[in-house]
């Protein structure tokens, strides 16, 4: 532990370089990191507009500082802050480029809070700082205090959230909640799952239904009829789930026995129609908008991009260190960057197409199993092109990482 802490402090002082070698066929030309050369190639017709935007995006990402430029402390409530202090941000989800939702735990308490955080433009105080972003540390009335231990959270829309939890006292019972946060919204629904542990939940935006990853099986619930179906996963716990993006007819479930099951919700049968195999327990799933490529990560640190048509891995993302943690994997909104946090608290970002490791961030403070960062990345914060940055929730603070204005200009 001392060696890891010394390495983390050293990485904070020095530029962290990718520690994994990129295959020869994935290596970029030296001209791809030179902005004048890229612009010249575009003017000569050697690059398309999409290739130009993608290359500039990667240059900005490589120029992100490895130390945060802004540190914003989040408060649970203005009136109760002297009684309650947030302990750690266990999950961050992006509502849009101007709002995020966070799940925070409270110090010396089993109570958790779901907070809506608003992003706004703020002029940079540093001339070299490109990112224009500020976070309101006081969510005001847009928060919710949970009386259960929340195990997973999934966004329904801009004004409501789905989450699962376990009751603290009395009979141990798993519950599913749908809570509305919009102004004047009184939506509040509770569903009981009995004495079953819950690991994850996912909302189907194309149908009024949601799924819950439970022990030994998956569960599918209809909101209007409250009808419940058990989905067969070969008697294995479901650790992550995602619905198909275009029509919501397929449900992908990552299980503890290293399998990724595909269930067709139009079929009467509850057995899987397709099956993929990872190296260990699947802890993260992300489906791209084309419904063809599925990104999967497991507890051994293996991150793969699957082609669902051929059932083969098309890209591997190397460098993730994990042995036992259930860590999610993310894809940015433009579907160009894959990013995630490993068990040592380091944030890694890869190119989705080539698998090249572009950036490696050390945590700003020491981490542990219960004190772990959550990250969000976007190149268009506040709906502004080029407003590239990384948000990291760690403890009761949100750290903001931005890039420099002096983009890569090499002699060539």
XYZ file of C-alpha atoms in Angstrom:
412
model
C 0.000 0.000 0.000
C 2.890 2.358 0.732
C 4.423 1.646 -2.679
C 1.116 2.335 -4.430
C 0.671 5.590 -2.521
C 4.183 6.727 -3.408
C 3.556 5.846 -7.056
C 0.300 7.828 -7.027
C 2.008 10.914 -5.571
C 4.772 10.595 -8.133
C 2.234 10.353 -10.959
C 0.503 13.500 -9.720
C 3.761 15.425 -10.036
C 4.781 13.940 -13.366
C 2.925 13.393 -16.597
C 1.365 9.930 -16.556
C 2.158 8.087 -19.773
C 0.263 5.023 -20.988
C 1.899 1.943 -19.498
C 0.647 -0.473 -22.137
C 1.993 -0.796 -25.632
C -0.363 -0.159 -28.515
C -0.275 -2.740 -31.332
C 1.516 -1.611 -34.501
C -1.683 -1.541 -36.537
C -3.257 0.801 -33.960
C -0.372 3.247 -33.702
C -1.002 6.764 -34.976
C 1.256 8.704 -37.278
C 3.394 11.430 -35.779
C 1.417 13.899 -37.877
C -1.785 13.032 -36.029
C -0.492 14.849 -32.940
C 0.558 17.974 -34.845
C -2.304 20.455 -35.248
C -0.802 22.381 -38.218
C -0.133 19.111 -40.079
C -3.670 17.893 -39.429
C -5.119 21.187 -40.685
C -2.872 21.101 -43.754
C -3.949 17.533 -44.567
C -7.588 18.607 -44.279
C -7.045 21.523 -46.667
C -5.363 19.181 -49.146
C -8.328 16.800 -49.024
C -6.441 13.998 -47.260
C -8.818 14.102 -44.289
C -12.578 14.331 -44.177
C -14.441 16.685 -41.864
C -15.305 13.813 -39.526
C -11.667 12.651 -39.394
C -10.552 16.222 -38.660
C -13.009 16.578 -35.752
C -12.022 13.168 -34.377
C -8.294 13.968 -34.539
C -8.714 17.371 -32.865
C -10.820 15.689 -30.183
C -8.019 13.223 -29.437
C -5.423 16.013 -29.332
C -7.521 17.889 -26.770
C -7.961 14.728 -24.727
C -4.214 14.077 -24.707
C -3.695 17.646 -23.486
C -5.903 17.165 -20.427
C -4.048 17.930 -17.215
C -3.341 15.023 -14.903
C -4.136 17.265 -11.913
C -7.570 18.877 -11.428
C -7.926 22.594 -12.102
C -11.082 23.015 -10.009
C -12.313 21.333 -6.837
C -15.953 21.885 -5.886
C -17.346 20.698 -2.569
C -20.936 19.439 -2.745
C -23.321 20.062 0.153
C -26.271 17.818 0.987
C -28.536 20.698 1.970
C -28.050 24.313 3.023
C -30.243 23.941 6.084
C -28.852 20.613 7.298
C -25.230 20.823 6.258
C -24.068 21.457 9.831
C -25.750 18.163 10.818
C -25.006 16.041 7.735
C -21.876 15.768 5.612
C -21.553 13.837 2.390
C -19.025 11.014 2.511
C -18.489 9.801 -1.054
C -19.974 9.965 -4.542
C -20.702 6.309 -5.270
C -22.262 6.913 -8.702
C -22.509 9.741 -11.231
C -24.819 9.731 -14.252
C -25.171 12.330 -16.989
C -28.691 13.669 -17.593
C -27.511 15.989 -20.367
C -24.562 18.290 -20.937
C -25.966 20.753 -18.381
C -27.139 18.430 -15.589
C -25.769 15.394 -13.779
C -27.197 13.161 -11.087
C -25.136 11.795 -8.211
C -25.613 9.156 -5.543
C -23.847 10.180 -2.317
C -23.446 8.428 1.023
C -23.571 10.332 4.331
C -20.914 10.213 7.031
C -21.691 8.176 10.156
C -25.005 7.077 8.672
C -26.504 4.450 6.397
C -28.666 7.098 4.720
C -27.908 8.015 1.110
C -28.845 11.024 -0.970
C -29.598 11.413 -4.668
C -28.633 14.903 -5.826
C -29.324 16.777 -9.063
C -26.318 18.980 -9.895
C -26.596 21.855 -12.348
C -23.693 22.831 -14.603
C -23.178 26.381 -15.822
C -20.645 28.499 -17.717
C -17.935 30.157 -15.715
C -15.073 32.220 -17.163
C -11.747 30.553 -16.605
C -9.433 32.162 -14.062
C -6.370 30.662 -15.740
C -5.391 31.916 -19.176
C -4.284 28.429 -20.192
C -7.478 26.779 -18.958
C -9.874 26.086 -21.834
C -12.835 24.535 -19.993
C -15.691 26.853 -19.050
C -17.635 24.908 -16.446
C -19.034 25.465 -12.956
C -21.170 23.273 -10.682
C -23.782 24.477 -8.260
C -22.652 22.990 -4.901
C -26.137 23.429 -3.401
C -28.802 21.237 -5.075
C -31.469 23.246 -3.149
C -34.753 21.279 -3.268
C -33.660 18.879 -5.992
C -32.512 16.044 -3.771
C -33.970 12.922 -2.259
C -33.028 11.148 0.941
C -33.306 7.373 0.770
C -34.277 5.205 3.726
C -32.765 2.084 2.136
C -29.288 1.000 1.099
C -29.229 1.817 -2.627
C -27.504 -0.833 -4.728
C -28.033 0.629 -8.202
C -29.463 3.688 -9.932
C -30.669 4.240 -13.488
C -31.966 7.405 -15.118
C -35.478 7.269 -16.625
C -35.664 10.776 -18.074
C -34.639 14.293 -17.101
C -37.102 14.400 -14.198
C -37.221 10.887 -12.718
C -34.921 8.106 -11.608
C -35.134 4.348 -10.993
C -33.168 2.751 -8.158
C -33.050 -0.461 -6.122
C -32.370 -0.876 -2.409
C -32.477 -3.118 0.641
C -34.403 -2.325 3.829
C -32.147 -1.831 6.874
C -34.314 -3.061 9.722
C -36.912 -5.776 10.113
C -37.391 -8.351 7.384
C -34.661 -7.966 4.723
C -36.679 -7.015 1.653
C -35.514 -5.676 -1.700
C -37.446 -2.730 -3.089
C -37.496 -0.872 -6.401
C -38.330 2.832 -6.445
C -39.328 5.277 -9.163
C -38.954 8.842 -7.965
C -39.846 12.038 -9.839
C -37.737 15.152 -9.342
C -39.366 17.647 -11.669
C -41.013 20.792 -10.392
C -44.454 19.841 -9.159
C -43.793 16.153 -9.831
C -45.339 13.823 -7.256
C -44.398 10.544 -8.922
C -43.389 7.977 -6.342
C -43.759 4.236 -6.961
C -42.519 1.282 -4.922
C -42.178 -2.345 -6.039
C -41.337 -5.243 -3.732
C -39.081 -8.091 -4.907
C -39.111 -10.138 -1.715
C -35.954 -11.442 -0.080
C -33.718 -11.279 -3.150
C -30.482 -9.373 -3.431
C -30.371 -6.794 -6.237
C -27.220 -5.833 -8.118
C -28.322 -3.557 -10.935
C -31.309 -2.016 -12.713
C -32.029 -0.680 -16.205
C -34.904 1.259 -17.757
C -36.426 0.484 -21.154
C -37.264 3.853 -22.728
C -39.224 2.207 -25.566
C -41.650 0.430 -23.223
C -43.014 1.210 -19.803
C -40.912 -1.465 -18.110
C -37.604 -1.999 -16.334
C -35.275 -4.850 -15.465
C -33.509 -5.746 -12.245
C -30.397 -7.877 -11.963
C -31.039 -10.212 -9.053
C -29.441 -13.309 -7.581
C -29.666 -16.443 -9.743
C -31.841 -14.698 -12.371
C -32.941 -11.458 -13.970
C -36.297 -9.794 -13.382
C -38.472 -7.873 -15.839
C -41.336 -5.737 -14.480
C -44.137 -3.928 -16.275
C -44.951 -0.603 -14.620
C -48.655 -0.440 -15.498
C -49.670 -4.035 -14.781
C -46.936 -4.740 -12.171
C -46.450 -8.104 -13.836
C -43.141 -9.820 -13.094
C -41.134 -12.190 -15.318
C -38.058 -14.173 -14.299
C -35.354 -14.269 -16.958
C -33.225 -17.396 -17.096
C -29.468 -16.780 -16.648
C -28.363 -20.365 -15.936
C -28.672 -19.861 -12.184
C -26.133 -17.026 -12.086
C -26.291 -13.547 -10.534
C -26.900 -10.658 -12.939
C -24.380 -7.865 -12.281
C -25.155 -5.488 -15.177
C -27.892 -4.993 -17.776
C -28.685 -2.822 -20.781
C -31.594 -2.619 -23.256
C -31.227 -2.257 -27.013
C -31.134 1.407 -28.040
C -33.280 1.495 -31.174
C -36.360 -0.548 -30.211
C -35.854 -1.966 -26.702
C -36.724 -5.498 -27.838
C -33.502 -7.083 -26.551
C -32.049 -7.224 -23.053
C -28.332 -7.888 -22.516
C -27.328 -9.273 -19.109
C -23.801 -9.712 -17.761
C -23.573 -12.465 -15.152
C -21.211 -13.701 -12.466
C -20.336 -16.841 -14.446
C -18.607 -14.750 -17.186
C -21.546 -14.911 -19.609
C -23.387 -12.182 -21.517
C -26.923 -13.330 -22.323
C -29.178 -11.807 -24.969
C -32.912 -12.170 -24.316
C -35.552 -11.338 -26.925
C -38.414 -9.724 -24.995
C -40.860 -10.455 -27.843
C -40.430 -14.186 -27.284
C -42.541 -16.212 -24.870
C -39.467 -18.154 -23.767
C -37.298 -16.707 -21.000
C -34.148 -18.449 -22.242
C -31.361 -16.534 -23.975
C -31.158 -16.404 -27.766
C -27.446 -15.533 -27.787
C -24.499 -15.971 -25.443
C -21.032 -14.392 -25.252
C -18.180 -15.332 -22.912
C -15.770 -13.014 -21.088
C -12.729 -14.068 -19.038
C -14.469 -13.558 -15.668
C -17.560 -12.045 -14.055
C -19.046 -9.313 -16.251
C -19.354 -6.063 -14.290
C -20.045 -3.447 -16.989
C -22.041 -3.267 -20.237
C -22.532 -0.424 -22.715
C -24.404 -0.790 -26.002
C -23.632 1.612 -28.831
C -26.383 3.441 -30.692
C -26.147 1.127 -33.716
C -27.271 -1.868 -31.585
C -24.439 -3.863 -33.165
C -21.418 -3.241 -30.936
C -21.482 -4.128 -27.247
C -18.796 -2.940 -24.830
C -18.145 -5.293 -21.898
C -15.772 -5.237 -18.934
C -15.107 -7.890 -16.295
C -13.570 -8.092 -12.820
C -10.173 -9.138 -14.221
C -9.797 -5.840 -16.049
C -10.532 -7.137 -19.539
C -12.463 -4.634 -21.677
C -13.728 -5.818 -25.074
C -15.863 -4.436 -27.872
C -18.071 -7.231 -29.250
C -19.707 -7.423 -32.655
C -23.116 -8.977 -31.995
C -23.477 -10.086 -35.619
C -20.326 -12.217 -35.710
C -20.150 -12.813 -31.918
C -16.474 -11.907 -31.947
C -14.290 -9.317 -30.226
C -13.315 -6.535 -32.646
C -11.291 -4.291 -30.274
C -9.519 -4.820 -26.949
C -8.759 -2.009 -24.502
C -5.626 -2.772 -22.506
C -4.382 -1.267 -19.262
C -7.333 -1.691 -16.908
C -6.249 -3.133 -13.543
C -8.895 -5.042 -11.635
C -9.053 -8.185 -9.548
C -12.355 -8.226 -7.701
C -14.263 -4.917 -7.940
C -17.544 -4.447 -9.798
C -16.524 -1.364 -11.796
C -18.639 0.148 -14.604
C -17.324 1.072 -18.056
C -18.414 4.192 -19.965
C -18.656 5.567 -23.506
C -18.880 9.280 -24.203
C -21.872 10.775 -26.029
C -20.017 11.051 -29.337
C -19.082 7.337 -29.070
C -15.430 8.109 -29.702
C -13.933 7.561 -26.243
C -14.104 4.602 -23.839
C -13.230 5.420 -20.234
C -13.355 3.891 -16.777
C -11.683 3.655 -13.362
C -9.634 0.658 -12.219
C -9.236 -0.732 -8.701
C -6.261 1.551 -7.974
C -8.392 4.632 -8.692
C -6.678 5.495 -11.998
C -8.919 6.797 -14.784
C -8.084 5.561 -18.276
C -9.413 6.778 -21.602
C -9.117 4.871 -24.888
C -9.987 5.532 -28.502
C -13.107 3.501 -29.286
C -12.080 2.643 -32.839
C -8.396 1.756 -32.423
C -8.168 0.779 -28.755
C -5.258 3.173 -28.166
C -4.780 4.265 -24.558
C -4.918 8.059 -24.814
C -4.765 9.284 -21.229
C -4.148 8.027 -17.708
C -5.253 10.026 -14.637
C -4.047 9.280 -11.081
C -6.597 9.869 -8.286
C -6.178 13.208 -6.481
C -6.169 11.410 -3.123
C -5.734 7.910 -1.753
C -8.593 5.521 -2.581
C -9.952 2.325 -1.072
C -12.763 -0.165 -1.631
C -15.278 2.153 0.089
C -13.702 5.391 -1.142
C -13.705 5.163 -4.908
C -13.966 7.765 -7.711
C -16.817 8.075 -10.214
C -16.100 9.815 -13.519
C -17.938 11.498 -16.406
C -16.354 12.732 -19.635
C -17.725 14.909 -22.417
C -16.328 17.075 -25.200
C -19.384 19.374 -25.251
C -20.110 20.387 -21.669
C -22.897 22.993 -21.496
C -23.592 22.182 -25.174
C -20.489 24.064 -26.261
C -18.243 22.575 -28.920
C -14.678 22.096 -27.730
C -15.644 22.404 -24.056
C -13.767 19.205 -23.243
C -13.281 18.017 -19.680
C -13.472 15.211 -17.143
C -15.554 15.326 -13.952
C -14.465 13.080 -11.078
C -16.598 12.585 -7.975
C -14.465 11.541 -5.008
C -15.538 12.048 -1.430
C -17.823 15.067 -1.082
C -16.078 16.910 -3.920
C -16.218 17.001 -7.700
C -12.860 17.496 -9.420
C -12.754 19.141 -12.846
C -9.971 18.264 -15.314
C -9.510 20.513 -18.337
C -7.042 20.917 -21.203
C -4.659 23.690 -22.163
C -5.231 26.178 -24.956
C -1.744 25.624 -26.379
C -2.612 22.450 -28.258
C 0.028 20.051 -29.515
C 2.291 21.801 -32.016
C 5.359 19.741 -32.815
C 8.207 20.330 -35.191
C 7.757 18.086 -38.198
